[in-house]
CSV table of C-alpha atoms in Angstrom, one decimal:
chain,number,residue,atom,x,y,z
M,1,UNK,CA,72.2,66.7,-118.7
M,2,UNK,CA,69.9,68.2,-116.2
M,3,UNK,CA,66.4,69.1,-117.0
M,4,UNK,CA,64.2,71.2,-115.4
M,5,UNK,CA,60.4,71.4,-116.0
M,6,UNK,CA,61.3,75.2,-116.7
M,7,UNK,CA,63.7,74.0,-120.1
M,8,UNK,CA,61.0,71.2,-121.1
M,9,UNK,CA,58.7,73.9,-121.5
M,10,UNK,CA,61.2,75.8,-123.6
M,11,UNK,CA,62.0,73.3,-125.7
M,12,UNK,CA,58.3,72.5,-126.3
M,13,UNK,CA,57.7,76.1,-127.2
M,14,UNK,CA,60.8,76.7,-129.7
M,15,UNK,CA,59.7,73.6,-131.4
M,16,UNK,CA,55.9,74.7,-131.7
M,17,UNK,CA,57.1,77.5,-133.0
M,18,UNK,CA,59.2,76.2,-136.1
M,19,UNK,CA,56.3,73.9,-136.9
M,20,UNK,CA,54.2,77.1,-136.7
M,21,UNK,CA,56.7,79.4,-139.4
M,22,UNK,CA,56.4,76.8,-141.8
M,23,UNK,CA,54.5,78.8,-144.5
M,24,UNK,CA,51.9,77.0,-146.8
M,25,UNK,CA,52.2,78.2,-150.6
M,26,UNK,CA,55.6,79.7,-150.5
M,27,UNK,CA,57.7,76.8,-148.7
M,28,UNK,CA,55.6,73.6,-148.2
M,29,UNK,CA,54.0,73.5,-151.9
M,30,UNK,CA,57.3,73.8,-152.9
M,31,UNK,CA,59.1,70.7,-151.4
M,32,UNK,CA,55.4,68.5,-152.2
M,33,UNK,CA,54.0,68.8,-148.6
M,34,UNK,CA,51.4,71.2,-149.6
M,35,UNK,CA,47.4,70.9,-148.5
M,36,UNK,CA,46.4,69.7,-152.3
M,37,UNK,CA,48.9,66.6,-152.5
M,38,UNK,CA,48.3,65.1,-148.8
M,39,UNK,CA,44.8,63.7,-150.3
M,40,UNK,CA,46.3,60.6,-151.8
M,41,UNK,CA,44.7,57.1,-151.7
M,42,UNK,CA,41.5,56.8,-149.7
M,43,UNK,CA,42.4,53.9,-148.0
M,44,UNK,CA,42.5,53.0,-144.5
M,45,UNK,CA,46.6,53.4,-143.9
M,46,UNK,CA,47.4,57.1,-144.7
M,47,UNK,CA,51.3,56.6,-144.9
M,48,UNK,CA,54.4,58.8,-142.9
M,49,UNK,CA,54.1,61.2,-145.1
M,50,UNK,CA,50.3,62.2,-145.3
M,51,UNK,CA,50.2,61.8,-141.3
M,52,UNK,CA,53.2,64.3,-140.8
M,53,UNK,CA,51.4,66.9,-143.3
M,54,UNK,CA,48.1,66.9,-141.8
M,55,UNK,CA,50.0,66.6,-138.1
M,56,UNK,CA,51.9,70.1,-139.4
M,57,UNK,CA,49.0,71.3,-141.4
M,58,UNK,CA,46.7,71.2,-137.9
M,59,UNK,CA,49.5,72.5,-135.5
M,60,UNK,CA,49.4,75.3,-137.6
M,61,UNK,CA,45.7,75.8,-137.7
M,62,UNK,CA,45.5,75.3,-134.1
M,63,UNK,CA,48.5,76.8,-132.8
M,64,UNK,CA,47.9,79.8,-134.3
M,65,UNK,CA,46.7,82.2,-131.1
M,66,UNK,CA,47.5,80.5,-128.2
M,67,UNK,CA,51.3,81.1,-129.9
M,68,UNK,CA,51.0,84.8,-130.1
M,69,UNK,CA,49.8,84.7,-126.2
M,70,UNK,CA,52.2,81.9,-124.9
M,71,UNK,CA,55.0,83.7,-127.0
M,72,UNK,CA,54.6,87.4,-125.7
M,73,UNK,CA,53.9,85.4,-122.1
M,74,UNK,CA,58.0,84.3,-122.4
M,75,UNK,CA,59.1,87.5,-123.9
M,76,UNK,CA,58.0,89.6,-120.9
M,77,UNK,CA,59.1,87.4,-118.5
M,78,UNK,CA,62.7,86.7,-120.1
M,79,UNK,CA,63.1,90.4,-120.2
M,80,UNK,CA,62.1,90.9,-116.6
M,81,UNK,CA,63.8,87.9,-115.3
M,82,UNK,CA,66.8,87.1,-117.5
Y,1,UNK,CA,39.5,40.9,-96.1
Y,2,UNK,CA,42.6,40.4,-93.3
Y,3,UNK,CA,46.4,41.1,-94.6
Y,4,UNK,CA,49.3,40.0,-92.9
Y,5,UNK,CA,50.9,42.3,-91.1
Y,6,UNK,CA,54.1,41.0,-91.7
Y,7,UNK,CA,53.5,42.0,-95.5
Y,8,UNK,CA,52.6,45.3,-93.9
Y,9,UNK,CA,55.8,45.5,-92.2
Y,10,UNK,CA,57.9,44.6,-95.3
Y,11,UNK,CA,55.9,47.2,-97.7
Y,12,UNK,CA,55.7,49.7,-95.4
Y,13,UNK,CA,59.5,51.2,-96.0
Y,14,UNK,CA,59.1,51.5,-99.7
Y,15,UNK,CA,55.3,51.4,-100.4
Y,16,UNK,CA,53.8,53.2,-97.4
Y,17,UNK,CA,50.4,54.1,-98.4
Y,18,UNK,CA,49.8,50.6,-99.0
Y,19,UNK,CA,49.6,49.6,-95.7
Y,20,UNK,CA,47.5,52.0,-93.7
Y,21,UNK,CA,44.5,51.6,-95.7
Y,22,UNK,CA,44.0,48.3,-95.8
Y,23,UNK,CA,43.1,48.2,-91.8
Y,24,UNK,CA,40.1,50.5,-92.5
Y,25,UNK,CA,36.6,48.7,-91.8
Y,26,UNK,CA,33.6,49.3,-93.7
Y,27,UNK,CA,32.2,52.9,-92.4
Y,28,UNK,CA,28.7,52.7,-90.6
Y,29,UNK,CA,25.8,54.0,-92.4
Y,30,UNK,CA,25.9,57.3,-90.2
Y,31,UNK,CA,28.7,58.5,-91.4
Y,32,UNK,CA,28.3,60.0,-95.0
Y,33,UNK,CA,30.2,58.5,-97.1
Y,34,UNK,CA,32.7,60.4,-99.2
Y,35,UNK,CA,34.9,58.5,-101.3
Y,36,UNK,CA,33.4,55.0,-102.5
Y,37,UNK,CA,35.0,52.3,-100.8
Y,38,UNK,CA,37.6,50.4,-103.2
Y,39,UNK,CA,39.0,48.4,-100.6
Y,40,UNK,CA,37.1,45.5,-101.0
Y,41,UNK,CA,37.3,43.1,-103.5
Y,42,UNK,CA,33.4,44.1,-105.1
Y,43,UNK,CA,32.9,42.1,-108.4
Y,44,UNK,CA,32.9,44.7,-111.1
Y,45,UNK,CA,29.8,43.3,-112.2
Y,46,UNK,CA,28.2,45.7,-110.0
Y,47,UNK,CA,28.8,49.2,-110.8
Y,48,UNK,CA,27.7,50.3,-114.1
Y,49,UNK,CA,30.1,53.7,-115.0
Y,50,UNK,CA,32.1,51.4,-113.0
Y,51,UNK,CA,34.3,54.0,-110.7
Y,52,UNK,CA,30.8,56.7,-110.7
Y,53,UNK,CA,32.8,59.5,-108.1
Y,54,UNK,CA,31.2,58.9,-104.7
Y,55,UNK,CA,31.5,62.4,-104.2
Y,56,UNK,CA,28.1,63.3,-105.7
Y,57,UNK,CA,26.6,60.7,-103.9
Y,58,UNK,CA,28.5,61.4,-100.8
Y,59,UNK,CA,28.0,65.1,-100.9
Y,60,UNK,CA,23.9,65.3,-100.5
Y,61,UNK,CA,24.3,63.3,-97.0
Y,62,UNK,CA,26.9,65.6,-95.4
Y,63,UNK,CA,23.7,68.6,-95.3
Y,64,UNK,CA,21.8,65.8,-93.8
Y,65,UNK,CA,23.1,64.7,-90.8
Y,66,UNK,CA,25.3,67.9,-90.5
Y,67,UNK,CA,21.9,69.9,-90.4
Y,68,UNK,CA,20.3,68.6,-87.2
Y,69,UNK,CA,23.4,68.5,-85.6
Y,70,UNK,CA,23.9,72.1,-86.3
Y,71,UNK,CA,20.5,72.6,-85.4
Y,72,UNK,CA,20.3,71.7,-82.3
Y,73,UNK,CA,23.8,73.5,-81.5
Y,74,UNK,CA,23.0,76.8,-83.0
Y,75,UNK,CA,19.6,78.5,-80.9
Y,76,UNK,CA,20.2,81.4,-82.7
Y,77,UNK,CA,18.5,81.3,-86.5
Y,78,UNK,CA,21.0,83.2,-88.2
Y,79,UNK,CA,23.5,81.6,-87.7
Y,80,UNK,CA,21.9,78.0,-88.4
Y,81,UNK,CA,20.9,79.9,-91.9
Y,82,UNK,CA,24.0,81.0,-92.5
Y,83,UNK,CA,25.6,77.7,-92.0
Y,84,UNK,CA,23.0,75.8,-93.9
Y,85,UNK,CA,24.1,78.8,-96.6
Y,86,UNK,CA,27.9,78.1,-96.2
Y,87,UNK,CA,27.4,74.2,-96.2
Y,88,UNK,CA,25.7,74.6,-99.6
Y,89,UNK,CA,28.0,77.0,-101.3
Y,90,UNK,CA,30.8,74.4,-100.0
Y,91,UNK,CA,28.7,71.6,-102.2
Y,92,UNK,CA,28.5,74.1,-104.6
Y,93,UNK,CA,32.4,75.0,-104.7
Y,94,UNK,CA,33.2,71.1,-104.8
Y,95,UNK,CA,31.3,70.0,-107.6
Y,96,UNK,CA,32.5,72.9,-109.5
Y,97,UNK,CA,35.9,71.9,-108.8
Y,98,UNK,CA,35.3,68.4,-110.1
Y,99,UNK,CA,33.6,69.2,-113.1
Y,100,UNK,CA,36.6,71.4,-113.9
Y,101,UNK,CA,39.0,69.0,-113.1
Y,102,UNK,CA,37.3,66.2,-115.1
Y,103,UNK,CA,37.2,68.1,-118.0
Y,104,UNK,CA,41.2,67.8,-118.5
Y,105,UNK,CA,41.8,64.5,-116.6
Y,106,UNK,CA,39.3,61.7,-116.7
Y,107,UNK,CA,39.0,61.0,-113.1
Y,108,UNK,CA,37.2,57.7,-113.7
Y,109,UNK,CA,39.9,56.5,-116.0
Y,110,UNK,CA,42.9,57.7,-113.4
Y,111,UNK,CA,40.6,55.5,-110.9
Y,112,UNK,CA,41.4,52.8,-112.5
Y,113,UNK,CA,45.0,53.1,-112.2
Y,114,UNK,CA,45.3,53.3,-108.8
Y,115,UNK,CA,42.7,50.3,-108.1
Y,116,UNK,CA,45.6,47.9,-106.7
Y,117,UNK,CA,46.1,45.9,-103.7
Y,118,UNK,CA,49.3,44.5,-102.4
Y,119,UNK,CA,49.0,41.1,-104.0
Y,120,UNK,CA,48.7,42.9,-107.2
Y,121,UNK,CA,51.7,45.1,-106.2
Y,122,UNK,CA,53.8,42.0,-105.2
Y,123,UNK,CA,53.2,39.7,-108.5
Y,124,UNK,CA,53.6,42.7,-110.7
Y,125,UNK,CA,57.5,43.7,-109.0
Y,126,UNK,CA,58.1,39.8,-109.2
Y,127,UNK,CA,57.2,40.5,-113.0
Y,128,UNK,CA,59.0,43.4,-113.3
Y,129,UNK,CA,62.4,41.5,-112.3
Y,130,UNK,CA,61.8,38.4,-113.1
Y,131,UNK,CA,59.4,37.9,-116.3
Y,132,UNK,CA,60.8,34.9,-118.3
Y,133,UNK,CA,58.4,32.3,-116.9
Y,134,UNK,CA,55.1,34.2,-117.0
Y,135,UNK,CA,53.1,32.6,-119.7
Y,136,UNK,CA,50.0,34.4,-120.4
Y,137,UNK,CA,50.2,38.2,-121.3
Y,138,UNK,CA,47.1,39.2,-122.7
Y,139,UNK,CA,45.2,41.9,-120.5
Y,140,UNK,CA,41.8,40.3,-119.5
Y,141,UNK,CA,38.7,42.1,-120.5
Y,142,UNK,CA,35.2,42.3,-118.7
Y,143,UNK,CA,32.3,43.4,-121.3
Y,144,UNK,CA,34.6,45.6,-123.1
Y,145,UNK,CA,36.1,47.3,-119.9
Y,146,UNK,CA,39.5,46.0,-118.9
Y,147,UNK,CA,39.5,44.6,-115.8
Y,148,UNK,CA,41.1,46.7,-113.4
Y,149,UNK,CA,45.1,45.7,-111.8
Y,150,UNK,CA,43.9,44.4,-108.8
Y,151,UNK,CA,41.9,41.6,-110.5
Y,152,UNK,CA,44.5,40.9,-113.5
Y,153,UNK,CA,48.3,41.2,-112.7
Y,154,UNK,CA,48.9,42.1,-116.7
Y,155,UNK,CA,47.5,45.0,-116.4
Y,156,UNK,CA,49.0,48.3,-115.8
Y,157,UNK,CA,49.0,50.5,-113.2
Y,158,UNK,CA,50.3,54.3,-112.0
Y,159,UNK,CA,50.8,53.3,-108.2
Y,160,UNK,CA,54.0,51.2,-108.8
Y,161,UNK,CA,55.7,54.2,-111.1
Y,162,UNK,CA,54.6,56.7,-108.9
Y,163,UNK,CA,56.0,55.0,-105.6
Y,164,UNK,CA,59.0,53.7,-107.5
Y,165,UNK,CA,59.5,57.7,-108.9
Y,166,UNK,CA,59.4,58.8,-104.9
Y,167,UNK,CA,61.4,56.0,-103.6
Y,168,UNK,CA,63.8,56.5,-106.4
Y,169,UNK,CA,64.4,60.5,-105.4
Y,170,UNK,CA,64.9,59.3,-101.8
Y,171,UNK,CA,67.2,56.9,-102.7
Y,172,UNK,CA,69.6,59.0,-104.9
Y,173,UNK,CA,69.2,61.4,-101.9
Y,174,UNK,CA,70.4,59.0,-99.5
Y,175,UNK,CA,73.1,57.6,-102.1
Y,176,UNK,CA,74.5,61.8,-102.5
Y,177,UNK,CA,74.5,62.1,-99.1
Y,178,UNK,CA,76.7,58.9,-98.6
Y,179,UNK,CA,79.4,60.9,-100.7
Y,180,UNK,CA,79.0,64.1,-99.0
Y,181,UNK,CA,77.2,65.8,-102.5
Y,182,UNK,CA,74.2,66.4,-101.3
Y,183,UNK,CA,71.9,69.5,-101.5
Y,184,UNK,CA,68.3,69.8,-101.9
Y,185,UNK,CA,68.8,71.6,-105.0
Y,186,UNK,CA,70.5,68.7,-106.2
Y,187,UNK,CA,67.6,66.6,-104.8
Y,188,UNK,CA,64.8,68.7,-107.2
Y,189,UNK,CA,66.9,69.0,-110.0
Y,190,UNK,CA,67.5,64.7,-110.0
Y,191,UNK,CA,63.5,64.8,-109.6
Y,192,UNK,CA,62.5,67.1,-112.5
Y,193,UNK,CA,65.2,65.2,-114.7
Y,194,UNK,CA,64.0,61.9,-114.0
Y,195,UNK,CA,60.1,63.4,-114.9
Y,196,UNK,CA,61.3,65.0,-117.8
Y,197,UNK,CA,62.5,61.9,-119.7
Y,198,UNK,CA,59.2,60.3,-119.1
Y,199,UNK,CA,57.3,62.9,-120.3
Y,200,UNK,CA,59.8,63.0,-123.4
Y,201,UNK,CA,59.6,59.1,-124.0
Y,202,UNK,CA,55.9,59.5,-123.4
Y,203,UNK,CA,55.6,62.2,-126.1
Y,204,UNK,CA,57.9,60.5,-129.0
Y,205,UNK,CA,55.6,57.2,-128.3
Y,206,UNK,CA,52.6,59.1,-128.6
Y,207,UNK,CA,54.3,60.8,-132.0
Y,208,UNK,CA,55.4,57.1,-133.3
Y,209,UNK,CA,52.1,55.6,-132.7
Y,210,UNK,CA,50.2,58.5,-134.5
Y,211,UNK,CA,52.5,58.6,-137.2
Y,212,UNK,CA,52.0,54.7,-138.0
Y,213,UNK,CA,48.6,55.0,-137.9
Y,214,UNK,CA,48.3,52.3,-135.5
Y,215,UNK,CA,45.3,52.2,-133.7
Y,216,UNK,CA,46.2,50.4,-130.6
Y,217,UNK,CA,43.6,51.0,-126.8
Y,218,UNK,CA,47.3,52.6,-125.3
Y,219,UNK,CA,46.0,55.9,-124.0
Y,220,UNK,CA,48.5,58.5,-122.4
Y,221,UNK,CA,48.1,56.7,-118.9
Y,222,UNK,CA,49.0,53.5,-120.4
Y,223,UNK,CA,52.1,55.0,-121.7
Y,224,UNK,CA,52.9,56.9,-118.2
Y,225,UNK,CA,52.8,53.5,-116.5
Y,226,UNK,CA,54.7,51.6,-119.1
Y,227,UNK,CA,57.5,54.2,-118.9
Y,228,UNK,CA,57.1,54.9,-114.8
Y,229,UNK,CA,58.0,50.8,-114.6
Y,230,UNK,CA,61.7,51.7,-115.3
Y,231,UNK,CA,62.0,53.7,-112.6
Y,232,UNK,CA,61.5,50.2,-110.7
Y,233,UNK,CA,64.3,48.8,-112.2
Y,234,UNK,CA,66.6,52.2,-111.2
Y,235,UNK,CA,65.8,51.8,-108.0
Y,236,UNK,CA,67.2,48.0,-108.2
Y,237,UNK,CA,70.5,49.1,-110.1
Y,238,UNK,CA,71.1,52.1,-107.3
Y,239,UNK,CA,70.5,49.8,-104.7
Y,240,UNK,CA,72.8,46.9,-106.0
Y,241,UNK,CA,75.4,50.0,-106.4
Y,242,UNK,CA,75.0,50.8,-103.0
Y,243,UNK,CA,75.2,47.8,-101.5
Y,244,UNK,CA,78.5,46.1,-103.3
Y,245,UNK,CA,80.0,48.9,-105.4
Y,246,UNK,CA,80.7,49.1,-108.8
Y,247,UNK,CA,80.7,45.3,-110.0
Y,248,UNK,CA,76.9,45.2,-108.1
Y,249,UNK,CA,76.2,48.4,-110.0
Y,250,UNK,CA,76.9,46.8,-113.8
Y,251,UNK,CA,75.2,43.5,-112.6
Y,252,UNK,CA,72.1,45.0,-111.3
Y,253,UNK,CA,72.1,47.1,-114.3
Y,254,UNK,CA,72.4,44.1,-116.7
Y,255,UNK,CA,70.1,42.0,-114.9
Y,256,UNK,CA,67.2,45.1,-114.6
Y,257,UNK,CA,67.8,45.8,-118.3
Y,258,UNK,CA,67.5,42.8,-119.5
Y,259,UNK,CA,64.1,41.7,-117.3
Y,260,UNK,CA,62.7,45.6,-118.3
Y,261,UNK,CA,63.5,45.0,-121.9
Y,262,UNK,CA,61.5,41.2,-122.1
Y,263,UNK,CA,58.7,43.3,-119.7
Y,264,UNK,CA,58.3,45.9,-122.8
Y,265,UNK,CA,58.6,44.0,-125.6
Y,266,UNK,CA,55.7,41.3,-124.3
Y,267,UNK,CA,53.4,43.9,-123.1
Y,268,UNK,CA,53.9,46.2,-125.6
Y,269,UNK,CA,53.6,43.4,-128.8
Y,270,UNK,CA,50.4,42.2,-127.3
Y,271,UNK,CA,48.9,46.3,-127.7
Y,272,UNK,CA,50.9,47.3,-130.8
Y,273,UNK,CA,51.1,44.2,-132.7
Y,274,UNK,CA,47.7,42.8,-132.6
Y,275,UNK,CA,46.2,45.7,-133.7
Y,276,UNK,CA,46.2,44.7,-137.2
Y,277,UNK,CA,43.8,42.5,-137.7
Y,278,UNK,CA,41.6,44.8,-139.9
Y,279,UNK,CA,43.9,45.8,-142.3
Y,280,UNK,CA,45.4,42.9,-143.9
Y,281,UNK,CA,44.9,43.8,-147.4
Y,282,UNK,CA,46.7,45.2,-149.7
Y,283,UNK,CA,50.5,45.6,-150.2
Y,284,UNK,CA,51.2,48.1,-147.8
Y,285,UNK,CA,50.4,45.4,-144.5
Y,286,UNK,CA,54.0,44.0,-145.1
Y,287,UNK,CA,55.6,47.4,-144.1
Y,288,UNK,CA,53.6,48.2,-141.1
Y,289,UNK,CA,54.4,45.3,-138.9
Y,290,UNK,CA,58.0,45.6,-139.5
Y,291,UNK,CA,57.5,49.2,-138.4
Y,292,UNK,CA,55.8,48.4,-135.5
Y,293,UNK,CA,57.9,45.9,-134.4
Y,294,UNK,CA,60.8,48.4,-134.9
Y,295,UNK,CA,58.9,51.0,-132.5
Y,296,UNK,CA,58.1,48.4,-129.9
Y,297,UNK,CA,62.0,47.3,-129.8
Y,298,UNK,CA,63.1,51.0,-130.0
Y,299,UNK,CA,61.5,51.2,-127.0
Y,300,UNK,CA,62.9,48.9,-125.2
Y,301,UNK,CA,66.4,49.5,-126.2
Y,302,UNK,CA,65.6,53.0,-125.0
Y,303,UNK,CA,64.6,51.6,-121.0
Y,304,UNK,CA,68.7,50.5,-120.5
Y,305,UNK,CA,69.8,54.1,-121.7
Y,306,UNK,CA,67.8,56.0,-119.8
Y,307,UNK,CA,68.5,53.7,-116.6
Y,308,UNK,CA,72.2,53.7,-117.1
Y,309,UNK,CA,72.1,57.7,-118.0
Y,310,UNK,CA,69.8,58.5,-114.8
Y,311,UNK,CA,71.8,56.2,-111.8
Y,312,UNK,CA,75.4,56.1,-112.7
Y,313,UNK,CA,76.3,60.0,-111.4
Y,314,UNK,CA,74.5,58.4,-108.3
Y,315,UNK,CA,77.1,55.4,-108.0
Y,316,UNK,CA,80.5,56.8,-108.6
C-alpha cells in the first residue's frame, strides 16, 4: 500500500464530504441523531454518542464553503490533469 | 559546556545536526544577535514567555550597527537612504512573516520540542530500546510549564522522530539499493508512505481522545512525537535485517516491538489515565477508564503493525 500525500488528501476530502451530505431533518432526525436529542444530561461526560453528533453537526456548519471551493478546486484539476 | 568529541564522532552518522552546534561559543555583544542562544543550559527560571523569539529582539540591532557601517561606505546619500529604506522594509517583511506563520503553528510551543541536547538524545534511545528498568515516568513540571526535554528525559521531543524519519528514508534507500530496486521514485514514495501513517495514527488519536471526552495536556505535537518514536524502532528492525538476514529481521522486530509497546503504554497511561481525577462521580466513571485503557493499548498494538507493514518489503 503506497501513499502519497496527493491520495491522503483525497481521502480526507471524500470523507469530509459524506460527513457534509448528511442532511439534518430528513436523515439524521430520523435515525435519533438529530440537533434536538443531542442535549441530554448536563453533566460533565457527554457520552459517544452526543460527541459524534455535535462533531458531525459542526463539520457541517463549518465545512460548508470551504467544500464548495476545495471541491470545484479538484474538479478542474481532475479534468485537466486526469 | 565541553562535549566529547568522541560522542560527536559517534552521533555524527545518524544525528548530524547534533554535533556541529554544540562547538558554537557565546556570540560577542557586537554581533546582533538573531536567534536566542539555547545552547546553554540557562535555568528556565529566567525567561518569562519562556522561548520569547529572539528575532524581535535581534532584529532592532541589525539597523544599528549595519547603519554606520553603511554609512561610512556609502558617500553618496541616496543610496545610504535607500539602504536604510531596504533594511527597514526587510524588518518589515520578517515580522510579517512570523506573525503569519505563528498564527497556524505556535512557534514558541515547536521551540520546545526541539530544546534537546545529546545527553537527552542518548537516555531517551536507551529508553526507547530498552525501557523495563526505568522507574519514574511522570513528566516533571516547572510552575505549570513542563520542563523542556533537555532537563527531563520523560519528556517528549520532535528531534528524535524527525532524525529517525530521515535516517529511516536513507536507510531503506541504502537497503533497495543493496537488491538492485532502487529508484528515487521509490525513495519518495517509501517517504510520503511512512508520513502518511503518522498523520493517519495522529488523526484517529486525536478522533479517540475527543470522542472520550478525555481531557488529557496531549496536544497535536505531543502526538507527532509519540508516533515519530516508532520510526526509531524501524530503523533498528531494518538494520538487524540488514545486518544478519531474515532471523535478525524477526528478532529485531520482536525485540523493538515489544520495548515500543511498554514505551507507549507507560507514557501514554501517565497522560490518558490520570486525567480523571475530577470526574469520579457518578456511574458512568466505571466505563471511561476501561475505554481509555482500551485506546492507550490500541495504540500500542498498532506501533508493531505499522513497523512490520513499513520495513518488511525493505528486507526480502
Amino acid at each position: 500500500m503506497a501513499f502519497t500525500l496527493y491520495s491522503l488528501i483525497q481521502a480526507v476530502i471524500l470523507c469530509v464530504n459524506a460527513v457534509a451530505v448528511l442532511h439534518e431533518e430528513r436523515f439524521l432526525s430520523k435515525i435519533g441523531w438529530g440537533v434536538d436529542q443531542s442535549i441530554g444530561g448536563f453533566g460533565d461526560e457527554p457520552g459517544i454518542k452526543v460527541q459524534l453528533m455535535n462533531l458531525v453537526r459542526s463539520v457541517r456548519t463549518v465545512m460548508r464553503v470551504p467544500l464548495i471551493a476545495v471541491n470545484s478546486v479538484c474538479i478542474v484539476l481532475l479534468l485537466l490533469f486526469g | 559546556m565541553s562535549y566529547n568529541t568522541t560522542e560527536g564522532q559517534i552521533s555524527i552518522s545518524f544525528y548530524p545536526s547534533v554535533a556541529k552546534p554544540r562547538a558554537r561559543a557565546a556570540p560577542h555583544t557586537g554581533d546582533p544577535l538573531l536567534f536566542e542562544d539555547t545552547s546553554s543550559a540557562a535555568p528556565p527560571m529566567n525567561n518569562q514567555g519562556y522561548y520569547t523569539p529572539g528575532y524581535n529582539m535581534g532584529g532592532a540591532p541589525v539597523g544599528g550597527p549595519g547603519d554606520a557601517g553603511v554609512n561610512k561606505l556609502f558617500a553618496d546619500p541616496m543610496a545610504s537612504a535607500a539602504m536604510m529604506y531596504g533594511s527597514s522594509l526587510a524588518n518589515q517583511g520578517k515580522d510579517i512573516v512570523n506573525k503569519e506563520i505563528n498564527r497556524y503553528v505556535s512557534v514558541n510551543k515547536l521551540k520546545y520540542f526541539f530544546a534537546v541536547d545529546s545527553k537527552y538524545v542518548m537516555k531517551k534511545l536507551l529508553l526507547l530500546m530498552f525501557p523495563y528498568t526505568h522507574q519514574d515516568w511522570e513528566v516533571r513540571y516547572h510552575r505549570d510549564t513542563p520542563l523542556t526535554p533537555r532537563h527531563d528525559v520523560n519528556a517528549p521531543d520532535l528531534y528524535i522522530p524527525t532524525m529517525a524519519f530521515i535516517t529511516y528514508i536513507l536507510l531503506a534507500g541504502m537497503a533497495l539499493g543493496i537488491q538492485k530496486r532502487f529508484s528515487p521514485e521509490v525513495l519518495g514514495l517509501c517517504a510520503s508512505t511512512a508520513l502518511v501513517w503518522v498523520v493517519i495514527e495522529v488523526l484517529v488519536m486525536l478522533l479517540c481522545l475527543y470522542l472520550l471526552s478525555v481531557h488529557s495536556d496531549l496536544s497535536i505535537f505531543d502526538l507527532f512525537a509519540y508516533s515519530g518514536y516508532k520510526y526509531v524502532g524501524m530503523i533498528f528492525t531494518v538494520l538487524g535485517g540488514l545486518l544478519f538476514g531474515s532471523d535478525g529481521y524477526f528478532l529485531a522486530l520482536t525485540w523493538s516491538s515489544c520495548a515500543l509497546m511498554f514505551f507507549i503504554v507507560r507514557s501514554l497511561k501517565m497522560k490518558i489515565l490520570s486525567s480523571l481525577s475530577n470526574d469520579s462521580m457518578g456511574a458512568g466513571a466505571t466505563a471511561k477508564p476501561r475505554l481509555r485503557l482500551y485506546i492507550t493499548v490500541a495504540t500500542a498494538a498498532f506501533q508493531p503493525i505499522i513497523i512490520y507493514w513499513l520495513t518488511s518489503h525493505l528486507v526480502r
